[in-house]
C-alpha cells in the first residue's frame, strides 16, 4: 500500500515539475456543487491587486486561464547598496459573490476568502472544493495525495466526536424538555406580518382603545386607535435600568396599557426580555431585579457554572457555531434570569408568546444587525413569534432559529436558542476575553470529560475579544434569499449602526406603521441627539415619513414633541433623553407626588455619572446607584405626563377627523 502511494506521489510530482517547465496556462476545476467565482491577483505584503476580470465556474466544470507573468519589484535597501528584488505571489481568490473579488483586497478581506497559489512550482492544474462548509483551493499534488489523507483522518475524528455528542445529548435538560424535538420548521417568505402577530394586533387594539377611553373619557372608533411604539436605546446596564424606569413611569401614568410595540436594542433588550420572562408588573419586576445587580457578571458559584456549561454543550451537541459571545450571553442570563434558578438557561424567547395571547402586554421586538463586509448593516428583528428582517424578506419561527436548514426546511431538531444566548448577541458591544471567562469556570467544572470538551471549544475559538456570533443561515440554498450562498448569519449589537432601534417600527413593514413613536434615549452622548438624527437618516433613505428635528434645545429637555403639521400621515415623535432637566426638576420636586425622588436625584448628575458607575461597561450597581438611574427616567416620564396626554389625545382626534374626511 505504501509503495503504491509513493509511486503515485512520484508520478504526480513529476507531472507538476514538467508542467512548471512547459505551461503558461492553468486549468481550474470546480469540484463543488455550487457556482463559484475566481479572480487572479498579484499579492505582496498586505496588498492584493486583481489582474483580470472575475471568472465564473459552474459546478463540476473547469476553466482555462493564462497564468500571470512572474513580477518583481526593486527596492533600495540602503543608500549606496544594490537594489533588492522582491517577487509577487500569484494567486486566485474564490468567492460565491463576484462583488467580493474587488480590484484591491485588504488584509481582512483576503482572510475571509479562500485562495490558491498559482506560481509555476504549483503546476498547471488546480481544484476547488468545499470541505467542512468552506471553500479551499488545491494544486494537483494536494488534490490527489494530501486531500484524501486529510479527509480520511477527519472522518475518523468526526465519527468519534459525533458519538460523544450523541452521548452528551441524552443528559442535557434543553434536549429533554424541547417541545419541538419532533417538529420540522419551515421558513416563511414575504414581509407581511405572520398570523400570530396579526391576531395579537386585533386583541391588543381592543385593549388599547379601552385604556385610552378610560384615560381621556372619550369614545374612540376602531379606526382611530393609535399605534404607539416605544423605541428604547442601548447603553449597557445604564440603559437597562433607565428603560425600566421609563416603563415604570409609563405604567403609573396608565399609558403602558396603550403601547403596542416596544422595540429594544442592546441594554434595553435585557430590561424588556427579563421583564417579559418574569411576567410581573413592571414595578414589581424592578423591585426584584435591582438587588441582583450588586455583584458583577463574573460572580458565579459552582452550581451556576454547571448550568452555564449545559447551555454551551447544547449548542456543541448540535454542531452549532460557538463563539465567546455564547459564554458572555450565558453570564448575562445567569445574572438577569436568576429567579428561574436551575432553569435560567431554559428560558426562551418563544415562551413570551403566552403573555401576548389576549393582547394584555405590548409586543416586544429585539434587534441585532447582520454584517456583510461590503454592505451597510442589515437590521434583524426577534419577536416571540419569528426572527428575520425586512431586508431579508424571510422569517423563521423563533423556536427553530439556530437549526440547520436546507432550502427552507430544518434538517435537525435542535432546541430553541436560550434567551441568555440572545442576550449575548443583542448586547455584544461589550468586551470580555475568553481567558477571563475560563478563569472563573475552570475550578468549578466537576467532570473531567466535560472540562476537556470546554477546553477544546475555548481552544478552537482562541483567547480573543468577543468574536462575531454566528448562526446557521435559515435561508441557505433558497433562491429567493439575498444570502442564499452564506452558510452562516453573522450578527452583532445593533448599536454598531445607531443606538435607537427604529427600523422594526418605522413603517418599513406597513402593517406596523406607527402613529406615535416614543424614543427613550439613554445613550452615552445625548448632546446633538446623534442617535435620533441617525434614525431620521434611515427614514429618509427608505422613503419613510419622519418630522424635521428643528428644536435647538432638544437635548436639554426631558421631553420634546416633533410633528409634521403638513403631513398627517407622518408619525408624531416624542423624544425623551435620560438627562436631568434642571428647570423641570426644580419646578416639580417639591410637589407631593414627586417628593419620593429627592432622596435619589437631589445630588445626582447623569453627566458626571456617565464617567463613573453609569459607564456602559459597568455591570455592577449597588442598590442606591441602581435606584438613581431608574428614578431619573421614572421622574422624567411622570413629570411629562401632561404633555404625553395632550399629544396622544390630539393624535386620536386628528386621525378620527382625517378618517371622516376620507
PDB file of N, CA and C in Angstrom, residues 203-285:
ATOM      1  N   UNK A 203     -56.359  41.762  19.070  1.00  0.00           N
ATOM      2  CA  UNK A 203     -56.678  41.734  20.503  1.00  0.00           C
ATOM      3  C   UNK A 203     -56.110  42.957  21.226  1.00  0.00           C
ATOM      4  N   UNK A 204     -54.892  43.338  20.877  1.00  0.00           N
ATOM      5  CA  UNK A 204     -54.242  44.460  21.564  1.00  0.00           C
ATOM      6  C   UNK A 204     -54.955  45.778  21.294  1.00  0.00           C
ATOM      7  N   UNK A 205     -55.409  45.990  20.065  1.00  0.00           N
ATOM      8  CA  UNK A 205     -56.093  47.246  19.712  1.00  0.00           C
ATOM      9  C   UNK A 205     -57.350  47.439  20.567  1.00  0.00           C
ATOM     10  N   UNK A 206     -58.047  46.344  20.861  1.00  0.00           N
ATOM     11  CA  UNK A 206     -59.243  46.431  21.713  1.00  0.00           C
ATOM     12  C   UNK A 206     -58.854  46.921  23.105  1.00  0.00           C
ATOM     13  N   UNK A 207     -57.782  46.345  23.663  1.00  0.00           N
ATOM     14  CA  UNK A 207     -57.333  46.737  24.998  1.00  0.00           C
ATOM     15  C   UNK A 207     -56.798  48.167  25.024  1.00  0.00           C
ATOM     16  N   UNK A 208     -56.107  48.569  23.954  1.00  0.00           N
ATOM     17  CA  UNK A 208     -55.590  49.942  23.872  1.00  0.00           C
ATOM     18  C   UNK A 208     -56.748  50.938  23.844  1.00  0.00           C
ATOM     19  N   UNK A 209     -57.766  50.620  23.060  1.00  0.00           N
ATOM     20  CA  UNK A 209     -58.925  51.523  22.977  1.00  0.00           C
ATOM     21  C   UNK A 209     -59.587  51.685  24.350  1.00  0.00           C
ATOM     22  N   UNK A 210     -59.767  50.574  25.054  1.00  0.00           N
ATOM     23  CA  UNK A 210     -60.379  50.630  26.388  1.00  0.00           C
ATOM     24  C   UNK A 210     -59.536  51.496  27.328  1.00  0.00           C
ATOM     25  N   UNK A 211     -58.206  51.313  27.291  1.00  0.00           N
ATOM     26  CA  UNK A 211     -57.314  52.069  28.178  1.00  0.00           C
ATOM     27  C   UNK A 211     -57.372  53.565  27.883  1.00  0.00           C
ATOM     28  N   UNK A 212     -57.353  53.936  26.596  1.00  0.00           N
ATOM     29  CA  UNK A 212     -57.356  55.353  26.231  1.00  0.00           C
ATOM     30  C   UNK A 212     -58.714  56.002  26.470  1.00  0.00           C
ATOM     31  N   UNK A 213     -59.786  55.265  26.232  1.00  0.00           N
ATOM     32  CA  UNK A 213     -61.123  55.813  26.510  1.00  0.00           C
ATOM     33  C   UNK A 213     -61.281  56.111  28.003  1.00  0.00           C
ATOM     34  N   UNK A 214     -60.715  55.243  28.830  1.00  0.00           N
ATOM     35  CA  UNK A 214     -60.777  55.451  30.277  1.00  0.00           C
ATOM     36  C   UNK A 214     -59.936  56.658  30.688  1.00  0.00           C
ATOM     37  N   UNK A 215     -58.749  56.797  30.090  1.00  0.00           N
ATOM     38  CA  UNK A 215     -57.857  57.907  30.435  1.00  0.00           C
ATOM     39  C   UNK A 215     -58.434  59.256  30.029  1.00  0.00           C
ATOM     40  N   UNK A 216     -58.987  59.309  28.814  1.00  0.00           N
ATOM     41  CA  UNK A 216     -59.404  60.591  28.245  1.00  0.00           C
ATOM     42  C   UNK A 216     -60.910  60.837  28.328  1.00  0.00           C
ATOM     43  N   UNK A 217     -61.639  59.835  28.787  1.00  0.00           N
ATOM     44  CA  UNK A 217     -63.098  59.958  28.904  1.00  0.00           C
ATOM     45  C   UNK A 217     -63.730  60.367  27.570  1.00  0.00           C
ATOM     46  N   UNK A 218     -63.289  59.681  26.507  1.00  0.00           N
ATOM     47  CA  UNK A 218     -63.852  59.919  25.177  1.00  0.00           C
ATOM     48  C   UNK A 218     -64.144  58.577  24.526  1.00  0.00           C
ATOM     49  N   UNK A 219     -64.941  58.608  23.466  1.00  0.00           N
ATOM     50  CA  UNK A 219     -65.220  57.400  22.690  1.00  0.00           C
ATOM     51  C   UNK A 219     -64.305  57.390  21.468  1.00  0.00           C
ATOM     52  N   UNK A 220     -63.618  56.286  21.264  1.00  0.00           N
ATOM     53  CA  UNK A 220     -62.653  56.194  20.162  1.00  0.00           C
ATOM     54  C   UNK A 220     -63.111  55.126  19.183  1.00  0.00           C
ATOM     55  N   UNK A 221     -63.379  55.491  17.924  1.00  0.00           N
ATOM     56  CA  UNK A 221     -63.737  54.476  16.930  1.00  0.00           C
ATOM     57  C   UNK A 221     -62.554  53.562  16.634  1.00  0.00           C
ATOM     58  N   UNK A 222     -62.842  52.372  16.150  1.00  0.00           N
ATOM     59  CA  UNK A 222     -61.787  51.384  15.890  1.00  0.00           C
ATOM     60  C   UNK A 222     -60.679  51.932  15.006  1.00  0.00           C
ATOM     61  N   UNK A 223     -61.060  52.702  13.973  1.00  0.00           N
ATOM     62  CA  UNK A 223     -60.053  53.164  13.020  1.00  0.00           C
ATOM     63  C   UNK A 223     -59.232  54.345  13.527  1.00  0.00           C
ATOM     64  N   UNK A 224     -59.525  54.831  14.740  1.00  0.00           N
ATOM     65  CA  UNK A 224     -58.755  55.945  15.301  1.00  0.00           C
ATOM     66  C   UNK A 224     -57.877  55.512  16.468  1.00  0.00           C
ATOM     67  N   UNK A 225     -57.839  54.207  16.760  1.00  0.00           N
ATOM     68  CA  UNK A 225     -56.958  53.712  17.826  1.00  0.00           C
ATOM     69  C   UNK A 225     -55.511  53.845  17.350  1.00  0.00           C
ATOM     70  N   UNK A 226     -54.691  54.615  18.051  1.00  0.00           N
ATOM     71  CA  UNK A 226     -53.335  54.872  17.551  1.00  0.00           C
ATOM     72  C   UNK A 226     -52.392  53.693  17.773  1.00  0.00           C
ATOM     73  N   UNK A 227     -51.455  53.535  16.852  1.00  0.00           N
ATOM     74  CA  UNK A 227     -50.360  52.583  17.045  1.00  0.00           C
ATOM     75  C   UNK A 227     -49.218  53.337  17.706  1.00  0.00           C
ATOM     76  N   UNK A 228     -49.013  53.062  18.981  1.00  0.00           N
ATOM     77  CA  UNK A 228     -47.953  53.717  19.756  1.00  0.00           C
ATOM     78  C   UNK A 228     -46.825  52.711  19.955  1.00  0.00           C
ATOM     79  N   UNK A 229     -45.620  53.120  19.587  1.00  0.00           N
ATOM     80  CA  UNK A 229     -44.458  52.239  19.726  1.00  0.00           C
ATOM     81  C   UNK A 229     -43.376  52.936  20.536  1.00  0.00           C
ATOM     82  N   UNK A 230     -42.744  52.176  21.398  1.00  0.00           N
ATOM     83  CA  UNK A 230     -41.594  52.666  22.166  1.00  0.00           C
ATOM     84  C   UNK A 230     -40.324  52.203  21.470  1.00  0.00           C
ATOM     85  N   UNK A 231     -39.339  53.087  21.407  1.00  0.00           N
ATOM     86  CA  UNK A 231     -38.036  52.768  20.823  1.00  0.00           C
ATOM     87  C   UNK A 231     -36.994  53.048  21.903  1.00  0.00           C
ATOM     88  N   UNK A 232     -36.427  51.991  22.494  1.00  0.00           N
ATOM     89  CA  UNK A 232     -35.546  52.135  23.659  1.00  0.00           C
ATOM     90  C   UNK A 232     -34.092  51.872  23.273  1.00  0.00           C
ATOM     91  N   UNK A 233     -33.206  52.742  23.716  1.00  0.00           N
ATOM     92  CA  UNK A 233     -31.805  52.711  23.288  1.00  0.00           C
ATOM     93  C   UNK A 233     -30.984  51.656  24.020  1.00  0.00           C
ATOM     94  N   UNK A 234     -29.747  51.512  23.543  1.00  0.00           N
ATOM     95  CA  UNK A 234     -28.757  50.708  24.228  1.00  0.00           C
ATOM     96  C   UNK A 234     -27.942  51.561  25.181  1.00  0.00           C
ATOM     97  N   UNK A 235     -26.994  50.899  25.873  1.00  0.00           N
ATOM     98  CA  UNK A 235     -26.152  51.594  26.839  1.00  0.00           C
ATOM     99  C   UNK A 235     -25.872  50.755  28.072  1.00  0.00           C
ATOM    100  N   UNK A 236     -25.751  49.424  27.885  1.00  0.00           N
ATOM    101  CA  UNK A 236     -25.394  48.546  28.987  1.00  0.00           C
ATOM    102  C   UNK A 236     -26.422  48.522  30.102  1.00  0.00           C
ATOM    103  N   UNK A 237     -25.954  48.295  31.329  1.00  0.00           N
ATOM    104  CA  UNK A 237     -26.870  48.252  32.471  1.00  0.00           C
ATOM    105  C   UNK A 237     -27.509  49.616  32.719  1.00  0.00           C
ATOM    106  N   UNK A 238     -26.822  50.697  32.351  1.00  0.00           N
ATOM    107  CA  UNK A 238     -27.427  52.031  32.471  1.00  0.00           C
ATOM    108  C   UNK A 238     -28.709  52.107  31.660  1.00  0.00           C
ATOM    109  N   UNK A 239     -28.647  51.667  30.400  1.00  0.00           N
ATOM    110  CA  UNK A 239     -29.832  51.685  29.535  1.00  0.00           C
ATOM    111  C   UNK A 239     -30.886  50.711  30.044  1.00  0.00           C
ATOM    112  N   UNK A 240     -30.442  49.567  30.564  1.00  0.00           N
ATOM    113  CA  UNK A 240     -31.391  48.594  31.112  1.00  0.00           C
ATOM    114  C   UNK A 240     -32.194  49.217  32.255  1.00  0.00           C
ATOM    115  N   UNK A 241     -31.501  49.853  33.187  1.00  0.00           N
ATOM    116  CA  UNK A 241     -32.173  50.454  34.337  1.00  0.00           C
ATOM    117  C   UNK A 241     -33.003  51.665  33.937  1.00  0.00           C
ATOM    118  N   UNK A 242     -32.488  52.476  33.013  1.00  0.00           N
ATOM    119  CA  UNK A 242     -33.248  53.639  32.548  1.00  0.00           C
ATOM    120  C   UNK A 242     -34.532  53.194  31.859  1.00  0.00           C
ATOM    121  N   UNK A 243     -34.444  52.142  31.046  1.00  0.00           N
ATOM    122  CA  UNK A 243     -35.637  51.629  30.361  1.00  0.00           C
ATOM    123  C   UNK A 243     -36.679  51.160  31.367  1.00  0.00           C
ATOM    124  N   UNK A 244     -36.231  50.464  32.405  1.00  0.00           N
ATOM    125  CA  UNK A 244     -37.157  50.018  33.448  1.00  0.00           C
ATOM    126  C   UNK A 244     -37.815  51.225  34.120  1.00  0.00           C
ATOM    127  N   UNK A 245     -37.022  52.271  34.371  1.00  0.00           N
ATOM    128  CA  UNK A 245     -37.575  53.480  34.975  1.00  0.00           C
ATOM    129  C   UNK A 245     -38.593  54.162  34.084  1.00  0.00           C
ATOM    130  N   UNK A 246     -38.270  54.299  32.801  1.00  0.00           N
ATOM    131  CA  UNK A 246     -39.211  54.914  31.851  1.00  0.00           C
ATOM    132  C   UNK A 246     -40.520  54.116  31.798  1.00  0.00           C
ATOM    133  N   UNK A 247     -40.401  52.791  31.682  1.00  0.00           N
ATOM    134  CA  UNK A 247     -41.594  51.943  31.583  1.00  0.00           C
ATOM    135  C   UNK A 247     -42.413  51.984  32.870  1.00  0.00           C
ATOM    136  N   UNK A 248     -41.719  52.046  34.007  1.00  0.00           N
ATOM    137  CA  UNK A 248     -42.424  52.152  35.282  1.00  0.00           C
ATOM    138  C   UNK A 248     -43.225  53.451  35.339  1.00  0.00           C
ATOM    139  N   UNK A 249     -42.621  54.540  34.865  1.00  0.00           N
ATOM    140  CA  UNK A 249     -43.330  55.814  34.819  1.00  0.00           C
ATOM    141  C   UNK A 249     -44.538  55.766  33.907  1.00  0.00           C
ATOM    142  N   UNK A 250     -44.367  55.145  32.735  1.00  0.00           N
ATOM    143  CA  UNK A 250     -45.498  54.986  31.810  1.00  0.00           C
ATOM    144  C   UNK A 250     -46.622  54.180  32.450  1.00  0.00           C
ATOM    145  N   UNK A 251     -46.229  53.133  33.170  1.00  0.00           N
ATOM    146  CA  UNK A 251     -47.229  52.299  33.831  1.00  0.00           C
ATOM    147  C   UNK A 251     -48.025  53.079  34.857  1.00  0.00           C
ATOM    148  N   UNK A 252     -47.339  53.915  35.633  1.00  0.00           N
ATOM    149  CA  UNK A 252     -48.026  54.706  36.659  1.00  0.00           C
ATOM    150  C   UNK A 252     -48.929  55.773  36.047  1.00  0.00           C
ATOM    151  N   UNK A 253     -48.600  56.230  34.844  1.00  0.00           N
ATOM    152  CA  UNK A 253     -49.464  57.181  34.139  1.00  0.00           C
ATOM    153  C   UNK A 253     -50.671  56.494  33.499  1.00  0.00           C
ATOM    154  N   UNK A 254     -50.614  55.167  33.399  1.00  0.00           N
ATOM    155  CA  UNK A 254     -51.683  54.425  32.730  1.00  0.00           C
ATOM    156  C   UNK A 254     -51.482  54.302  31.236  1.00  0.00           C
ATOM    157  N   UNK A 255     -50.304  54.723  30.753  1.00  0.00           N
ATOM    158  CA  UNK A 255     -50.058  54.729  29.304  1.00  0.00           C
ATOM    159  C   UNK A 255     -49.379  53.462  28.800  1.00  0.00           C
ATOM    160  N   UNK A 256     -48.819  52.655  29.694  1.00  0.00           N
ATOM    161  CA  UNK A 256     -48.186  51.417  29.241  1.00  0.00           C
ATOM    162  C   UNK A 256     -49.225  50.496  28.612  1.00  0.00           C
ATOM    163  N   UNK A 257     -50.464  50.602  29.069  1.00  0.00           N
ATOM    164  CA  UNK A 257     -51.551  49.794  28.502  1.00  0.00           C
ATOM    165  C   UNK A 257     -51.945  50.265  27.106  1.00  0.00           C
ATOM    166  N   UNK A 258     -51.431  51.427  26.683  1.00  0.00           N
ATOM    167  CA  UNK A 258     -51.758  51.956  25.357  1.00  0.00           C
ATOM    168  C   UNK A 258     -50.655  51.693  24.338  1.00  0.00           C
ATOM    169  N   UNK A 259     -49.546  51.111  24.791  1.00  0.00           N
ATOM    170  CA  UNK A 259     -48.406  50.851  23.901  1.00  0.00           C
ATOM    171  C   UNK A 259     -48.607  49.518  23.189  1.00  0.00           C
ATOM    172  N   UNK A 260     -48.345  49.501  21.880  1.00  0.00           N
ATOM    173  CA  UNK A 260     -48.488  48.256  21.112  1.00  0.00           C
ATOM    174  C   UNK A 260     -47.137  47.568  20.921  1.00  0.00           C
ATOM    175  N   UNK A 261     -46.095  48.323  20.599  1.00  0.00           N
ATOM    176  CA  UNK A 261     -44.774  47.728  20.363  1.00  0.00           C
ATOM    177  C   UNK A 261     -43.730  48.349  21.287  1.00  0.00           C
ATOM    178  N   UNK A 262     -42.782  47.523  21.734  1.00  0.00           N
ATOM    179  CA  UNK A 262     -41.573  48.012  22.394  1.00  0.00           C
ATOM    180  C   UNK A 262     -40.388  47.459  21.613  1.00  0.00           C
ATOM    181  N   UNK A 263     -39.692  48.328  20.898  1.00  0.00           N
ATOM    182  CA  UNK A 263     -38.507  47.925  20.144  1.00  0.00           C
ATOM    183  C   UNK A 263     -37.279  48.262  20.984  1.00  0.00           C
ATOM    184  N   UNK A 264     -36.415  47.275  21.190  1.00  0.00           N
ATOM    185  CA  UNK A 264     -35.283  47.475  22.100  1.00  0.00           C
ATOM    186  C   UNK A 264     -33.970  47.074  21.443  1.00  0.00           C
ATOM    187  N   UNK A 265     -32.875  47.542  22.051  1.00  0.00           N
ATOM    188  CA  UNK A 265     -31.537  47.353  21.486  1.00  0.00           C
ATOM    189  C   UNK A 265     -30.538  47.233  22.632  1.00  0.00           C
ATOM    190  N   UNK A 266     -29.635  46.291  22.526  1.00  0.00           N
ATOM    191  CA  UNK A 266     -28.535  46.145  23.475  1.00  0.00           C
ATOM    192  C   UNK A 266     -29.043  46.142  24.918  1.00  0.00           C
ATOM    193  N   UNK A 267     -28.634  47.113  25.746  1.00  0.00           N
ATOM    194  CA  UNK A 267     -29.007  47.109  27.156  1.00  0.00           C
ATOM    195  C   UNK A 267     -30.496  47.112  27.411  1.00  0.00           C
ATOM    196  N   UNK A 268     -31.266  47.793  26.557  1.00  0.00           N
ATOM    197  CA  UNK A 268     -32.720  47.807  26.782  1.00  0.00           C
ATOM    198  C   UNK A 268     -33.354  46.451  26.472  1.00  0.00           C
ATOM    199  N   UNK A 269     -32.705  45.618  25.634  1.00  0.00           N
ATOM    200  CA  UNK A 269     -33.240  44.265  25.405  1.00  0.00           C
ATOM    201  C   UNK A 269     -33.166  43.445  26.684  1.00  0.00           C
ATOM    202  N   UNK A 270     -32.131  43.701  27.483  1.00  0.00           N
ATOM    203  CA  UNK A 270     -32.003  42.978  28.752  1.00  0.00           C
ATOM    204  C   UNK A 270     -33.136  43.362  29.699  1.00  0.00           C
ATOM    205  N   UNK A 271     -33.535  44.636  29.668  1.00  0.00           N
ATOM    206  CA  UNK A 271     -34.651  45.084  30.505  1.00  0.00           C
ATOM    207  C   UNK A 271     -35.950  44.442  30.050  1.00  0.00           C
ATOM    208  N   UNK A 272     -36.243  44.575  28.762  1.00  0.00           N
ATOM    209  CA  UNK A 272     -37.524  44.106  28.229  1.00  0.00           C
ATOM    210  C   UNK A 272     -37.596  42.582  28.268  1.00  0.00           C
ATOM    211  N   UNK A 273     -36.510  41.911  27.869  1.00  0.00           N
ATOM    212  CA  UNK A 273     -36.514  40.451  27.821  1.00  0.00           C
ATOM    213  C   UNK A 273     -36.685  39.816  29.182  1.00  0.00           C
ATOM    214  N   UNK A 274     -35.951  40.312  30.174  1.00  0.00           N
ATOM    215  CA  UNK A 274     -36.067  39.719  31.511  1.00  0.00           C
ATOM    216  C   UNK A 274     -37.397  40.090  32.164  1.00  0.00           C
ATOM    217  N   UNK A 275     -37.914  41.303  31.873  1.00  0.00           N
ATOM    218  CA  UNK A 275     -39.234  41.692  32.400  1.00  0.00           C
ATOM    219  C   UNK A 275     -40.327  40.786  31.838  1.00  0.00           C
ATOM    220  N   UNK A 276     -40.337  40.594  30.517  1.00  0.00           N
ATOM    221  CA  UNK A 276     -41.366  39.755  29.900  1.00  0.00           C
ATOM    222  C   UNK A 276     -41.278  38.323  30.410  1.00  0.00           C
ATOM    223  N   UNK A 277     -40.069  37.823  30.555  1.00  0.00           N
ATOM    224  CA  UNK A 277     -39.922  36.443  31.019  1.00  0.00           C
ATOM    225  C   UNK A 277     -40.419  36.280  32.451  1.00  0.00           C
ATOM    226  N   UNK A 278     -40.314  37.336  33.246  1.00  0.00           N
ATOM    227  CA  UNK A 278     -40.789  37.265  34.635  1.00  0.00           C
ATOM    228  C   UNK A 278     -42.312  37.236  34.705  1.00  0.00           C
ATOM    229  N   UNK A 279     -42.976  37.918  33.756  1.00  0.00           N
ATOM    230  CA  UNK A 279     -44.431  38.006  33.772  1.00  0.00           C
ATOM    231  C   UNK A 279     -44.979  38.901  34.872  1.00  0.00           C
ATOM    232  N   UNK A 280     -44.096  39.655  35.544  1.00  0.00           N
ATOM    233  CA  UNK A 280     -44.506  40.505  36.665  1.00  0.00           C
ATOM    234  C   UNK A 280     -44.904  41.900  36.187  1.00  0.00           C
ATOM    235  N   UNK A 281     -45.713  42.626  36.955  1.00  0.00           N
ATOM    236  CA  UNK A 281     -45.905  44.053  36.682  1.00  0.00           C
ATOM    237  C   UNK A 281     -44.550  44.754  36.721  1.00  0.00           C
ATOM    238  N   UNK A 282     -44.389  45.817  35.959  1.00  0.00           N
ATOM    239  CA  UNK A 282     -43.075  46.432  35.799  1.00  0.00           C
ATOM    240  C   UNK A 282     -42.490  46.921  37.125  1.00  0.00           C
ATOM    241  N   UNK A 283     -43.313  47.470  38.016  1.00  0.00           N
ATOM    242  CA  UNK A 283     -42.785  47.955  39.302  1.00  0.00           C
ATOM    243  C   UNK A 283     -42.316  46.796  40.187  1.00  0.00           C
ATOM    244  N   UNK A 284     -43.039  45.695  40.170  1.00  0.00           N
ATOM    245  CA  UNK A 284     -42.628  44.509  40.943  1.00  0.00           C
ATOM    246  C   UNK A 284     -41.342  43.924  40.378  1.00  0.00           C
ATOM    247  N   UNK A 285     -41.237  43.918  39.046  1.00  0.00           N
ATOM    248  CA  UNK A 285     -40.024  43.408  38.409  1.00  0.00           C
ATOM    249  C   UNK A 285     -38.820  44.255  38.808  1.00  0.00           C
TER     250      UNK A 285
END
